[in-house]
PDB file of C-alpha atoms in Angstrom:
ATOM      1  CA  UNK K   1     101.911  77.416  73.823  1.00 55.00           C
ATOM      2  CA  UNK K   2      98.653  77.660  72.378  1.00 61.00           C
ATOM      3  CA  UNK K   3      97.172  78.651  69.455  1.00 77.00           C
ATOM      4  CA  UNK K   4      95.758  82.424  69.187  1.00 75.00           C
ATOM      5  CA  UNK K   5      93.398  80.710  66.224  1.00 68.00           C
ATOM      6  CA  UNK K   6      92.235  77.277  64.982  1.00 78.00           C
ATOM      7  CA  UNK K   7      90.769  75.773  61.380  1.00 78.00           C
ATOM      8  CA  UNK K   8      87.242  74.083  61.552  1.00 82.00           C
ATOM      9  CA  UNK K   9      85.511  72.727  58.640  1.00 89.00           C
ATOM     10  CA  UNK K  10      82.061  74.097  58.701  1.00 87.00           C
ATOM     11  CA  UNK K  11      78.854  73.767  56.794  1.00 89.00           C
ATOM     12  CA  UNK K  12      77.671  77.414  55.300  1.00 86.00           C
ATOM     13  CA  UNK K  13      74.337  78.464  54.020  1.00 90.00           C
ATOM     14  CA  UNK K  14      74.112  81.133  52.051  1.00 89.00           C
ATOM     15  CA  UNK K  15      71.071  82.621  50.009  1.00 89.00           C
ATOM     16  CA  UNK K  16      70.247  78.219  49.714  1.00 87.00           C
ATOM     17  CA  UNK K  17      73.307  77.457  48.864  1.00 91.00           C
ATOM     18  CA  UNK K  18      75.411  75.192  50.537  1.00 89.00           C
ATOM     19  CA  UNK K  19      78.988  74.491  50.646  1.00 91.00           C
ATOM     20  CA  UNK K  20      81.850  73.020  53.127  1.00 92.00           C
ATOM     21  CA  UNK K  21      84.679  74.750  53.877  1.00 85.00           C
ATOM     22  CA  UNK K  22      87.867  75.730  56.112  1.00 86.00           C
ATOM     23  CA  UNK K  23      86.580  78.672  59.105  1.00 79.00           C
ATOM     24  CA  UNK K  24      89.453  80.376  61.504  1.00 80.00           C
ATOM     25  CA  UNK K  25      88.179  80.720  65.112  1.00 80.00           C
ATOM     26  CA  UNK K  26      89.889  82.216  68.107  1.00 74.00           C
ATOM     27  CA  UNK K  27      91.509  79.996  70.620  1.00 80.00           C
ATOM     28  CA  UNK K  28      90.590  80.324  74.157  1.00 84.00           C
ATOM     29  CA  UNK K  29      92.427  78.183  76.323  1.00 89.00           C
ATOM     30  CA  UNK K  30      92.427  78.356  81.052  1.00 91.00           C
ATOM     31  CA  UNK K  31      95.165  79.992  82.320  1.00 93.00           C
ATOM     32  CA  UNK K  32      95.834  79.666  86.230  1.00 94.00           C
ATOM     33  CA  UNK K  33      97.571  82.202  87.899  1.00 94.00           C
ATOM     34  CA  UNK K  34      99.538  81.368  90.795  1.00 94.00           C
ATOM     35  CA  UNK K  35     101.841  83.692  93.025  1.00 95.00           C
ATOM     36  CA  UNK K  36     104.621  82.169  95.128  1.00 95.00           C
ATOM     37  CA  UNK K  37     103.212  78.854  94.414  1.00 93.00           C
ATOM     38  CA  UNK K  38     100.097  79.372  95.573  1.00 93.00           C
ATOM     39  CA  UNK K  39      96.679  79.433  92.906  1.00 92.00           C
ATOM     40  CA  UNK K  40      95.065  82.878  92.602  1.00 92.00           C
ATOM     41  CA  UNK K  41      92.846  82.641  89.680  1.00 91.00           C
ATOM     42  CA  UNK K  42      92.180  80.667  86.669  1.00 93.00           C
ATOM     43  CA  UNK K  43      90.873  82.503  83.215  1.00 92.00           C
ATOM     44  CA  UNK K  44      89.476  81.349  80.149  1.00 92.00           C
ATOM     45  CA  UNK K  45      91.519  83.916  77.464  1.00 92.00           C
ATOM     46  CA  UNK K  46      93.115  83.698  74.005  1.00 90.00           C
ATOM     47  CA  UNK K  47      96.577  82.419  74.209  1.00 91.00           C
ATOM     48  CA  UNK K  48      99.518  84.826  74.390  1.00 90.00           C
ATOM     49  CA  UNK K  49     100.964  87.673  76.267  1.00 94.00           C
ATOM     50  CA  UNK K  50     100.203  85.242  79.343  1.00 96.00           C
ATOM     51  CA  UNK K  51     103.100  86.647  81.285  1.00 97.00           C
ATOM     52  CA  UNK K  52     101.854  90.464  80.949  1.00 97.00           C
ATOM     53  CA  UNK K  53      98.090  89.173  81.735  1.00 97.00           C
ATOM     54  CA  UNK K  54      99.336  87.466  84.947  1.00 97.00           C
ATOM     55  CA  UNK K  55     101.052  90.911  86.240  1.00 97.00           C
ATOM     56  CA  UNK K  56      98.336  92.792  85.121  1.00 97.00           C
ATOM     57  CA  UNK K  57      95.378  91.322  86.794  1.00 95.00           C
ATOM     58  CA  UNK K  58      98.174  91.295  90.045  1.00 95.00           C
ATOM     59  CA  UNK K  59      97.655  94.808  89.657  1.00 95.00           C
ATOM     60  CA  UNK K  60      94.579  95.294  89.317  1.00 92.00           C
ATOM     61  CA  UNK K  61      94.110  93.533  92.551  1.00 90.00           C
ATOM     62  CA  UNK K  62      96.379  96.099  94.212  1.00 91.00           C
ATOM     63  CA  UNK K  63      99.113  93.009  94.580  1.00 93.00           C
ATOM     64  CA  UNK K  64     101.633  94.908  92.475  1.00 95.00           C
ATOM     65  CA  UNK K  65     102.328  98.510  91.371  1.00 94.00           C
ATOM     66  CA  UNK K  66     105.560  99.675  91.468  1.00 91.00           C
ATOM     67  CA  UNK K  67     108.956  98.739  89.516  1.00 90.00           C
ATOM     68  CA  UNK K  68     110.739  95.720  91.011  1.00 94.00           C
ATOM     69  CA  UNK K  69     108.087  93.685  92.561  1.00 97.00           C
ATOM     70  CA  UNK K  70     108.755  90.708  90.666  1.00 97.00           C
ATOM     71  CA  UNK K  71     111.276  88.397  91.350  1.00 97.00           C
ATOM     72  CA  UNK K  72     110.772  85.922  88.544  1.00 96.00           C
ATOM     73  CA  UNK K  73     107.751  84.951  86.283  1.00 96.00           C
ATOM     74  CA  UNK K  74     107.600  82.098  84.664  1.00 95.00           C
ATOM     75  CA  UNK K  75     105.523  78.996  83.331  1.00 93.00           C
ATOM     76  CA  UNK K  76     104.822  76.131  85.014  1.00 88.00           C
ATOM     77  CA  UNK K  77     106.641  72.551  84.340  1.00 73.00           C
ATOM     78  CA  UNK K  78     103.998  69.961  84.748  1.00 63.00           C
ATOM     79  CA  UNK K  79     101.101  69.020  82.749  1.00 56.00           C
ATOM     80  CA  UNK K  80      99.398  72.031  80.976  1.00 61.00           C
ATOM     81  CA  UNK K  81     102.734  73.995  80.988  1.00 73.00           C
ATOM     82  CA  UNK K  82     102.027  76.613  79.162  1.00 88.00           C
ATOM     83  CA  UNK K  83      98.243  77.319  80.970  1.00 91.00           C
ATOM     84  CA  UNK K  84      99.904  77.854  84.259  1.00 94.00           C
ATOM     85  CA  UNK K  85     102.135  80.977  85.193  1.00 95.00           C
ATOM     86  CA  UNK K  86     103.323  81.881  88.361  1.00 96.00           C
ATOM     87  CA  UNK K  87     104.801  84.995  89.563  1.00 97.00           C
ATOM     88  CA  UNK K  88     107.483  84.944  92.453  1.00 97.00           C
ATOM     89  CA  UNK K  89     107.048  88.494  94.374  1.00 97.00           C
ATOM     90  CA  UNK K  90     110.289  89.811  95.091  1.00 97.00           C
ATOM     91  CA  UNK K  91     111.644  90.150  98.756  1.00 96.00           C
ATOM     92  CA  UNK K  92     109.437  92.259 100.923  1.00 94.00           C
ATOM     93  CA  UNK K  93     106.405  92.615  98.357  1.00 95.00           C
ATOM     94  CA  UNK K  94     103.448  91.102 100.260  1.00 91.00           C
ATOM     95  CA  UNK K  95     101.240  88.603  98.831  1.00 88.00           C
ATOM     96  CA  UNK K  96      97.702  88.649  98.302  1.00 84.00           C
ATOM     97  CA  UNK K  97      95.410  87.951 100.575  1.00 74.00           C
ATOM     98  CA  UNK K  98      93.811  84.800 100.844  1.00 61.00           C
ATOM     99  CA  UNK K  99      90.375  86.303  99.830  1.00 59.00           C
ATOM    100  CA  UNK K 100      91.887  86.433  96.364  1.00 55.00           C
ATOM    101  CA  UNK K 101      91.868  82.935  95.776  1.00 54.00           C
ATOM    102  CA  UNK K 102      89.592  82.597  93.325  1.00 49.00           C
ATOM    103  CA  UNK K 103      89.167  78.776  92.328  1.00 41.00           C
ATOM    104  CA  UNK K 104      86.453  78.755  89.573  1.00 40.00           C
ATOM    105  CA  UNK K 105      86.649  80.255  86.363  1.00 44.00           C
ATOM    106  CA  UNK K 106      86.640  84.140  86.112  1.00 51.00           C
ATOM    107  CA  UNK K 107      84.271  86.258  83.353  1.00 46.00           C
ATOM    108  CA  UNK K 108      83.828  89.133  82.541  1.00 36.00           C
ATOM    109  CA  UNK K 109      81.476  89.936  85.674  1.00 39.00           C
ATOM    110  CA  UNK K 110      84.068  88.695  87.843  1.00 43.00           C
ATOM    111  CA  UNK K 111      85.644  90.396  91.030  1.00 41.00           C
ATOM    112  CA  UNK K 112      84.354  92.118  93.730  1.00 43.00           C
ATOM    113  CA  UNK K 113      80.636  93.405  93.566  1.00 42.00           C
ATOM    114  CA  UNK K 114      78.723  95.661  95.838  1.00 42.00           C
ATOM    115  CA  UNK K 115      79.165  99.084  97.543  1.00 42.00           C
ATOM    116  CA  UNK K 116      81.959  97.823 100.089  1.00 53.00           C
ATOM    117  CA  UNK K 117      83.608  97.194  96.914  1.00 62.00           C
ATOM    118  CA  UNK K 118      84.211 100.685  96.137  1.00 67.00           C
ATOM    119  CA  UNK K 119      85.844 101.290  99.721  1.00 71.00           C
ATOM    120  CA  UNK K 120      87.881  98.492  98.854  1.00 72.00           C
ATOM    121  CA  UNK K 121      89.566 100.083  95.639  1.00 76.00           C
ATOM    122  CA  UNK K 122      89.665 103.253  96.924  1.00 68.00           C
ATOM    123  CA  UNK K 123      92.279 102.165  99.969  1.00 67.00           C
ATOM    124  CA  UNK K 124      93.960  99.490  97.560  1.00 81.00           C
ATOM    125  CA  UNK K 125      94.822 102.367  94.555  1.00 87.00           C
ATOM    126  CA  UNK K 126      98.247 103.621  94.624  1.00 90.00           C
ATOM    127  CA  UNK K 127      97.620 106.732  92.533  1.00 91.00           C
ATOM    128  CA  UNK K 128      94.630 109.306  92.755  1.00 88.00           C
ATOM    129  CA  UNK K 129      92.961 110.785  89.107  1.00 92.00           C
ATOM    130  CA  UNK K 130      92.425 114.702  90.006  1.00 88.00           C
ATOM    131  CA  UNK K 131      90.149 116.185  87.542  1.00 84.00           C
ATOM    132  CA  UNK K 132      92.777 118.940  87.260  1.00 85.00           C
ATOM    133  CA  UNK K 133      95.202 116.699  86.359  1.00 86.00           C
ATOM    134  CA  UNK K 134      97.171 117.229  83.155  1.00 88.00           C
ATOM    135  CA  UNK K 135      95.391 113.880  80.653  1.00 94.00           C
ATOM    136  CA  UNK K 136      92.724 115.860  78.609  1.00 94.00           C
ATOM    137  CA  UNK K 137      90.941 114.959  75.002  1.00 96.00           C
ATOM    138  CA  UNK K 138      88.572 116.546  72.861  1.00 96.00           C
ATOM    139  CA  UNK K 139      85.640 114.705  71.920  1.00 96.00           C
ATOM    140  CA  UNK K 140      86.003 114.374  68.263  1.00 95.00           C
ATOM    141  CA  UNK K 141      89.548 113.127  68.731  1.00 96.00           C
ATOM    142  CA  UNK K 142      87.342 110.459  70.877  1.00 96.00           C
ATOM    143  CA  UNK K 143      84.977 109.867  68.091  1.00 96.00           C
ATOM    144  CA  UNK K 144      87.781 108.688  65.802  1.00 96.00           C
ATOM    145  CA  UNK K 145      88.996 105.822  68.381  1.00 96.00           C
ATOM    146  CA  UNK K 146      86.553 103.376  67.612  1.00 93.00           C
ATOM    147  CA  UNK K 147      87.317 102.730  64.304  1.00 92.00           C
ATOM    148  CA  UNK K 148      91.421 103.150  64.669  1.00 92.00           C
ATOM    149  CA  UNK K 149      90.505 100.309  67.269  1.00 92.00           C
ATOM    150  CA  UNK K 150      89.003  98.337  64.772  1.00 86.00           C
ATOM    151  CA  UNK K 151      91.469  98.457  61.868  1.00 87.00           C
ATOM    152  CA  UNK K 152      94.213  97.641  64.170  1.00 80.00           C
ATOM    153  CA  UNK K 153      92.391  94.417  65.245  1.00 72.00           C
ATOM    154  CA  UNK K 154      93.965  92.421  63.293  1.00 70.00           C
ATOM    155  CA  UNK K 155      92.935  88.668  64.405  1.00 60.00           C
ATOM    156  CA  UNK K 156      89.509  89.916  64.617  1.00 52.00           C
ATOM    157  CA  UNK K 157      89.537  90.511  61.230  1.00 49.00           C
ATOM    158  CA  UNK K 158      89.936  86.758  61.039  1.00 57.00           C
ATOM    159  CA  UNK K 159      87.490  85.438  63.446  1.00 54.00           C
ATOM    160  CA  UNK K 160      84.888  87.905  64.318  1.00 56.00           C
ATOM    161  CA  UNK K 161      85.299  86.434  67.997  1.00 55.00           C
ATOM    162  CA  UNK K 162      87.475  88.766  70.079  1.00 78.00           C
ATOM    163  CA  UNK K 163      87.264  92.283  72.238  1.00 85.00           C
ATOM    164  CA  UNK K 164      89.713  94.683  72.133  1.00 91.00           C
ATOM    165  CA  UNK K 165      91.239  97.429  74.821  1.00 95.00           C
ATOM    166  CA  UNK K 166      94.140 100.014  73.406  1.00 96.00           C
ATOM    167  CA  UNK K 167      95.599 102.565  75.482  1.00 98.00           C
ATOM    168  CA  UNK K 168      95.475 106.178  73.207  1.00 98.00           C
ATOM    169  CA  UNK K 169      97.294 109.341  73.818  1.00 97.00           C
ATOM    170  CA  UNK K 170      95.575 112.625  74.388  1.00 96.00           C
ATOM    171  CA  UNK K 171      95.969 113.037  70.552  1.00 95.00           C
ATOM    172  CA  UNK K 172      94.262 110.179  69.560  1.00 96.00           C
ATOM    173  CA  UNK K 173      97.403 107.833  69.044  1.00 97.00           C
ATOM    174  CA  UNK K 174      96.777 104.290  69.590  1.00 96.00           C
ATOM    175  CA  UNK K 175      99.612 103.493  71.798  1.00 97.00           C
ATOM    176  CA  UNK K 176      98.881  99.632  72.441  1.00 96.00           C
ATOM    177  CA  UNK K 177      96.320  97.496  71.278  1.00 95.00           C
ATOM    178  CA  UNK K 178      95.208  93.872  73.035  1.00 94.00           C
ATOM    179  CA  UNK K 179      92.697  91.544  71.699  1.00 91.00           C
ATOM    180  CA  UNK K 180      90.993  88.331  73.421  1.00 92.00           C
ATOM    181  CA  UNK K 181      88.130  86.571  74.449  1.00 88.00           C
ATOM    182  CA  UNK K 182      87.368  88.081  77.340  1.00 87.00           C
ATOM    183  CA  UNK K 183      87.839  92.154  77.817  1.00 88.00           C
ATOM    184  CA  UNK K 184      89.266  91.977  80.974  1.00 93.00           C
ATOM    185  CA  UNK K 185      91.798  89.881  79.632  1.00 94.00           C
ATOM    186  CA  UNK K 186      92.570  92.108  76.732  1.00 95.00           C
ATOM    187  CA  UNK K 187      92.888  95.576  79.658  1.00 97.00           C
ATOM    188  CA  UNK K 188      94.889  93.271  81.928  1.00 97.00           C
ATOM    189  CA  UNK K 189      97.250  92.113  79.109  1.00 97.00           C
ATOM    190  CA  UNK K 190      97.794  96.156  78.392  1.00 97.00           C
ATOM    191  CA  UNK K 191      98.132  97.230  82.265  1.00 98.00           C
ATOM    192  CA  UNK K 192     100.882  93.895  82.501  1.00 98.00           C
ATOM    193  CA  UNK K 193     102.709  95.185  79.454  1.00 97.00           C
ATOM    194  CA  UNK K 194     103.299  98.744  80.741  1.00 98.00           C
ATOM    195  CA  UNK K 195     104.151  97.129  84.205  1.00 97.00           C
ATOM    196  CA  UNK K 196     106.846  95.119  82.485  1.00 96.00           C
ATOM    197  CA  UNK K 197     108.053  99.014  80.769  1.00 96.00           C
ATOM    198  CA  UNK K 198     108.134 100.176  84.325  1.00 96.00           C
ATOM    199  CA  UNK K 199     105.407 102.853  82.627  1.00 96.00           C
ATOM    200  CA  UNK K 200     102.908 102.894  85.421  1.00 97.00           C
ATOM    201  CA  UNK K 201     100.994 105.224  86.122  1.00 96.00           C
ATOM    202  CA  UNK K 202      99.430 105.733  82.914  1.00 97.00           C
ATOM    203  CA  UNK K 203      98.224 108.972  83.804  1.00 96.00           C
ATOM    204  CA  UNK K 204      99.057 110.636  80.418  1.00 96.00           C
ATOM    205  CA  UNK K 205      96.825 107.746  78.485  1.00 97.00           C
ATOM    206  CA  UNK K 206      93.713 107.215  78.371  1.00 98.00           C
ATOM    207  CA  UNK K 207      92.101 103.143  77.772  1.00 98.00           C
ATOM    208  CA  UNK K 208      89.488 102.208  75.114  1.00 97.00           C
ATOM    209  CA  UNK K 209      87.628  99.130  75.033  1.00 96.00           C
ATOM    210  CA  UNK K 210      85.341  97.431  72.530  1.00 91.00           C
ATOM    211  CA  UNK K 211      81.971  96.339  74.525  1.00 88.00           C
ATOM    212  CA  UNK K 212      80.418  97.534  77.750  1.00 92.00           C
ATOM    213  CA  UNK K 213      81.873  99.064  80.856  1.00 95.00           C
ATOM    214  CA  UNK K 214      81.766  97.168  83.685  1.00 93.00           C
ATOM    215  CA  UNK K 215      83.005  97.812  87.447  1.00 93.00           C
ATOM    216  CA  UNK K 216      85.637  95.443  87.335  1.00 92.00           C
ATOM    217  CA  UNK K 217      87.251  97.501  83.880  1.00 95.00           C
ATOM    218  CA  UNK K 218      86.851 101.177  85.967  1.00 96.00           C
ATOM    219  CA  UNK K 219      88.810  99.323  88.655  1.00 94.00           C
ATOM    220  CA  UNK K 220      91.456  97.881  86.325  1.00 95.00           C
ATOM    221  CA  UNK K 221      91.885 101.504  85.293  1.00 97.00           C
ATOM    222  CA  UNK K 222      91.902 102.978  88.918  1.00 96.00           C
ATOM    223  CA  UNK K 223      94.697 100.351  89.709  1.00 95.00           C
ATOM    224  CA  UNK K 224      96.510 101.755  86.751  1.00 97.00           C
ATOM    225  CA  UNK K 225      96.426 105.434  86.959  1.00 97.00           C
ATOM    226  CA  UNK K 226      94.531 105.596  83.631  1.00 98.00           C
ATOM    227  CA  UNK K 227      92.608 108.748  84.033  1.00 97.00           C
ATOM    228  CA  UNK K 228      89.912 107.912  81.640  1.00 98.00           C
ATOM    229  CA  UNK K 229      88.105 104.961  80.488  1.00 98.00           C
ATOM    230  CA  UNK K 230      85.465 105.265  76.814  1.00 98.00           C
ATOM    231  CA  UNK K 231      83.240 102.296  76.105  1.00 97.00           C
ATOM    232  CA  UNK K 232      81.470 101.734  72.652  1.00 94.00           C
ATOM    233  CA  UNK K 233      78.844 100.047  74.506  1.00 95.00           C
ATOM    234  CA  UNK K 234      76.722 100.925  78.034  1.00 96.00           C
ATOM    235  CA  UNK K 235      78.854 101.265  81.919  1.00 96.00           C
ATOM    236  CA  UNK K 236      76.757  99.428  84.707  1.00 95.00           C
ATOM    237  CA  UNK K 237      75.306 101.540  87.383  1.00 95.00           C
ATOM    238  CA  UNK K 238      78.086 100.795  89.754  1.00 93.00           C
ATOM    239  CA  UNK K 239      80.579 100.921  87.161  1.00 95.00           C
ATOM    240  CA  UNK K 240      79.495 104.818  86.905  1.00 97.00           C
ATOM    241  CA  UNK K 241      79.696 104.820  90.843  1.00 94.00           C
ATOM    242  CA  UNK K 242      83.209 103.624  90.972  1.00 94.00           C
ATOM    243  CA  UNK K 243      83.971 106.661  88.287  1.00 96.00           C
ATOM    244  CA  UNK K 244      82.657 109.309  90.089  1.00 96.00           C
ATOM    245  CA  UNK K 245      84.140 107.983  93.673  1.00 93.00           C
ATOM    246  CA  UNK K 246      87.579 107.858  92.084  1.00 94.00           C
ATOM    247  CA  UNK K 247      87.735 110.690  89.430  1.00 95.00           C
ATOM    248  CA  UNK K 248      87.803 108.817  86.387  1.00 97.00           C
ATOM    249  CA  UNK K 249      86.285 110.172  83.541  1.00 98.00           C
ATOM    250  CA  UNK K 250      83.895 107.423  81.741  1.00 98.00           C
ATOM    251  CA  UNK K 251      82.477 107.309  78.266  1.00 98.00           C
ATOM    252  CA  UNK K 252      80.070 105.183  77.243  1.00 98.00           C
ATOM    253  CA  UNK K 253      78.142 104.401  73.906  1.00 97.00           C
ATOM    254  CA  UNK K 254      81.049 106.036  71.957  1.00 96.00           C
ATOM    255  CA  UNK K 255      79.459 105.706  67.828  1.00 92.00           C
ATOM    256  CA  UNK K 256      80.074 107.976  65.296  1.00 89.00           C
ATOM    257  CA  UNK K 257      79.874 111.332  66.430  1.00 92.00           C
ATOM    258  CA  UNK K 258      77.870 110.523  69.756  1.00 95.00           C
ATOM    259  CA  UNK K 259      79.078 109.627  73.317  1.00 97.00           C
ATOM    260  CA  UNK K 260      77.379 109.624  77.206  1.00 97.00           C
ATOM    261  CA  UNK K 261      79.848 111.009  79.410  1.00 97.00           C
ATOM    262  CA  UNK K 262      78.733 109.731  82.812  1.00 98.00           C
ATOM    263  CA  UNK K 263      81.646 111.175  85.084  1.00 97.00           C
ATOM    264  CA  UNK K 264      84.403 113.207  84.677  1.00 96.00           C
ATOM    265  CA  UNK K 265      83.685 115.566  81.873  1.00 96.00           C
ATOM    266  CA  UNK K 266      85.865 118.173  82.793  1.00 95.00           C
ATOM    267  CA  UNK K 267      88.650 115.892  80.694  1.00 96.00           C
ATOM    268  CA  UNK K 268      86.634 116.552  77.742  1.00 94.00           C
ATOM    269  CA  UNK K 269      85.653 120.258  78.003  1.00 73.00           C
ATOM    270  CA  UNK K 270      88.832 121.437  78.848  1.00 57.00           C
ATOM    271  CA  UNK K 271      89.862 120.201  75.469  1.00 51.00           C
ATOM    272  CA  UNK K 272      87.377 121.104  73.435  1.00 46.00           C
ATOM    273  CA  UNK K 273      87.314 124.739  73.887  1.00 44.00           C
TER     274      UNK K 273
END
């Protein structure tokens, strides 16, 4: 398997002075993702937890969602062995449909962009988010997730070079933190790893990630039955459209003691009186 960080020599200048010496830097390595044999997608993300990424992002496409769906998952023999997983579906589970083919390189602007999109998630998601539901926090236990996120990021620490998603609890426990190149990656890796826990829906957890919020991370959490989604950076327009259309409740430029809530507040003011 491949290395979640690598040793370069490298030239640094500091204040004039110059000196040689050993740097750690992430690894980031394709994975393909096939199912039944057949090539879905192919990622650039930081080796390990390949299996949970794999079942996560078949989530996220509304491919799996329930207990049981796969048969077997395993790596590929072959060349790259260890950049290639396929999943078998069990008996019954349909496969995705061809449009998911996806033979280039996903990013993190990848999927499916545009209005029709958010028709699309909306008949794909297996569980709905009603505001009334029973997930609340209070926005200073928010305020405190940012930097629990950091301290717990432990190989970013060492490189500087990776995002970060962790699912918390209404109290502000960190119940699973992810790191990797790309921040998809890192929410797919945490959606495959309750999958494999038979824990989905997540509708008693809420998901933090380190950078922006795009559509294609609202979706991941509408696929997932996470009821609310807080960004330290800005959402995209449509990524606030997707919120409101499916009752998540988004949070964006979460520093310090500030936040935007751009849908959904009701999560928040119901605990913070």
């Amino acid at each position: 398997m491949g290395r979640v960080t690598e040793r370069r020599r490298v030239v640094r200048i500091r204040d004039g002075n110059v000196t040689t010496r050993a740097d750690t830097l992430v690894g980031e390595e394709p994975l393909e993702v096939r199912v039944n044999g057949r090539a879905v997608a192919v990622t650039m993300r930081t080796p390990g937890d390949d299996f949970a990424l794999a079942t996560g992002f078949l989530v996220s496409e509304g491919v799996l969602g329930e207990a049981g769906e796969v048969a077997r998952i395993s790596y590929c023999s072959g060349g790259d062995t260890f950049n290639v997983v396929d999943v078998r579906l069990a008996d019954g589970v349909a496969p995705p449909d061809v449009s998911l083919e996806r033979h280039v390189y996903t990013t993190s602007s990848c999927g499916v962009c545009g209005k029709s999109s958010l028709d699309a998630v909306r008949t794909t998601a297996r569980w709905p988010l009603p505001l009334s539901g029973p997930f609340g926090v209070a926005p200073g236990v928010l305020a405190a997730l940012p930097d629990r996120l950091r301290d717990a990021q432990r190989v970013f620490a060492r490189t500087g070079g990776l995002h970060a998603a962790a699912l918390f609890s209404s109290g502000g426990e960190l119940l699973d933190v992810r790191e990797d190149v790309g921040r998809h990656n890192a929410v797919d890796k945490l959606v495959g790893r309750a999958y494999e826990r038979g824990l989905l829906p997540l509708s008693d957890a809420g998901l933090l990630v380190s950078g922006r919020a795009s559509f294609e991370l609202v979706q991941k959490a509408v696929m997932a039955g996470i009821p609310l989604l807080a960004a330290v950076s800005a959402p995209s327009a449509l990524a606030v459209d997707l919120a409101e259309e499916a009752g998540v409740t988004l949070v964006g430029f979460l520093r310090g003691t500030s936040m935007n809530v751009y849908a959904g507040a009701e999560r928040l003011q119901r605990r913070a009186r």
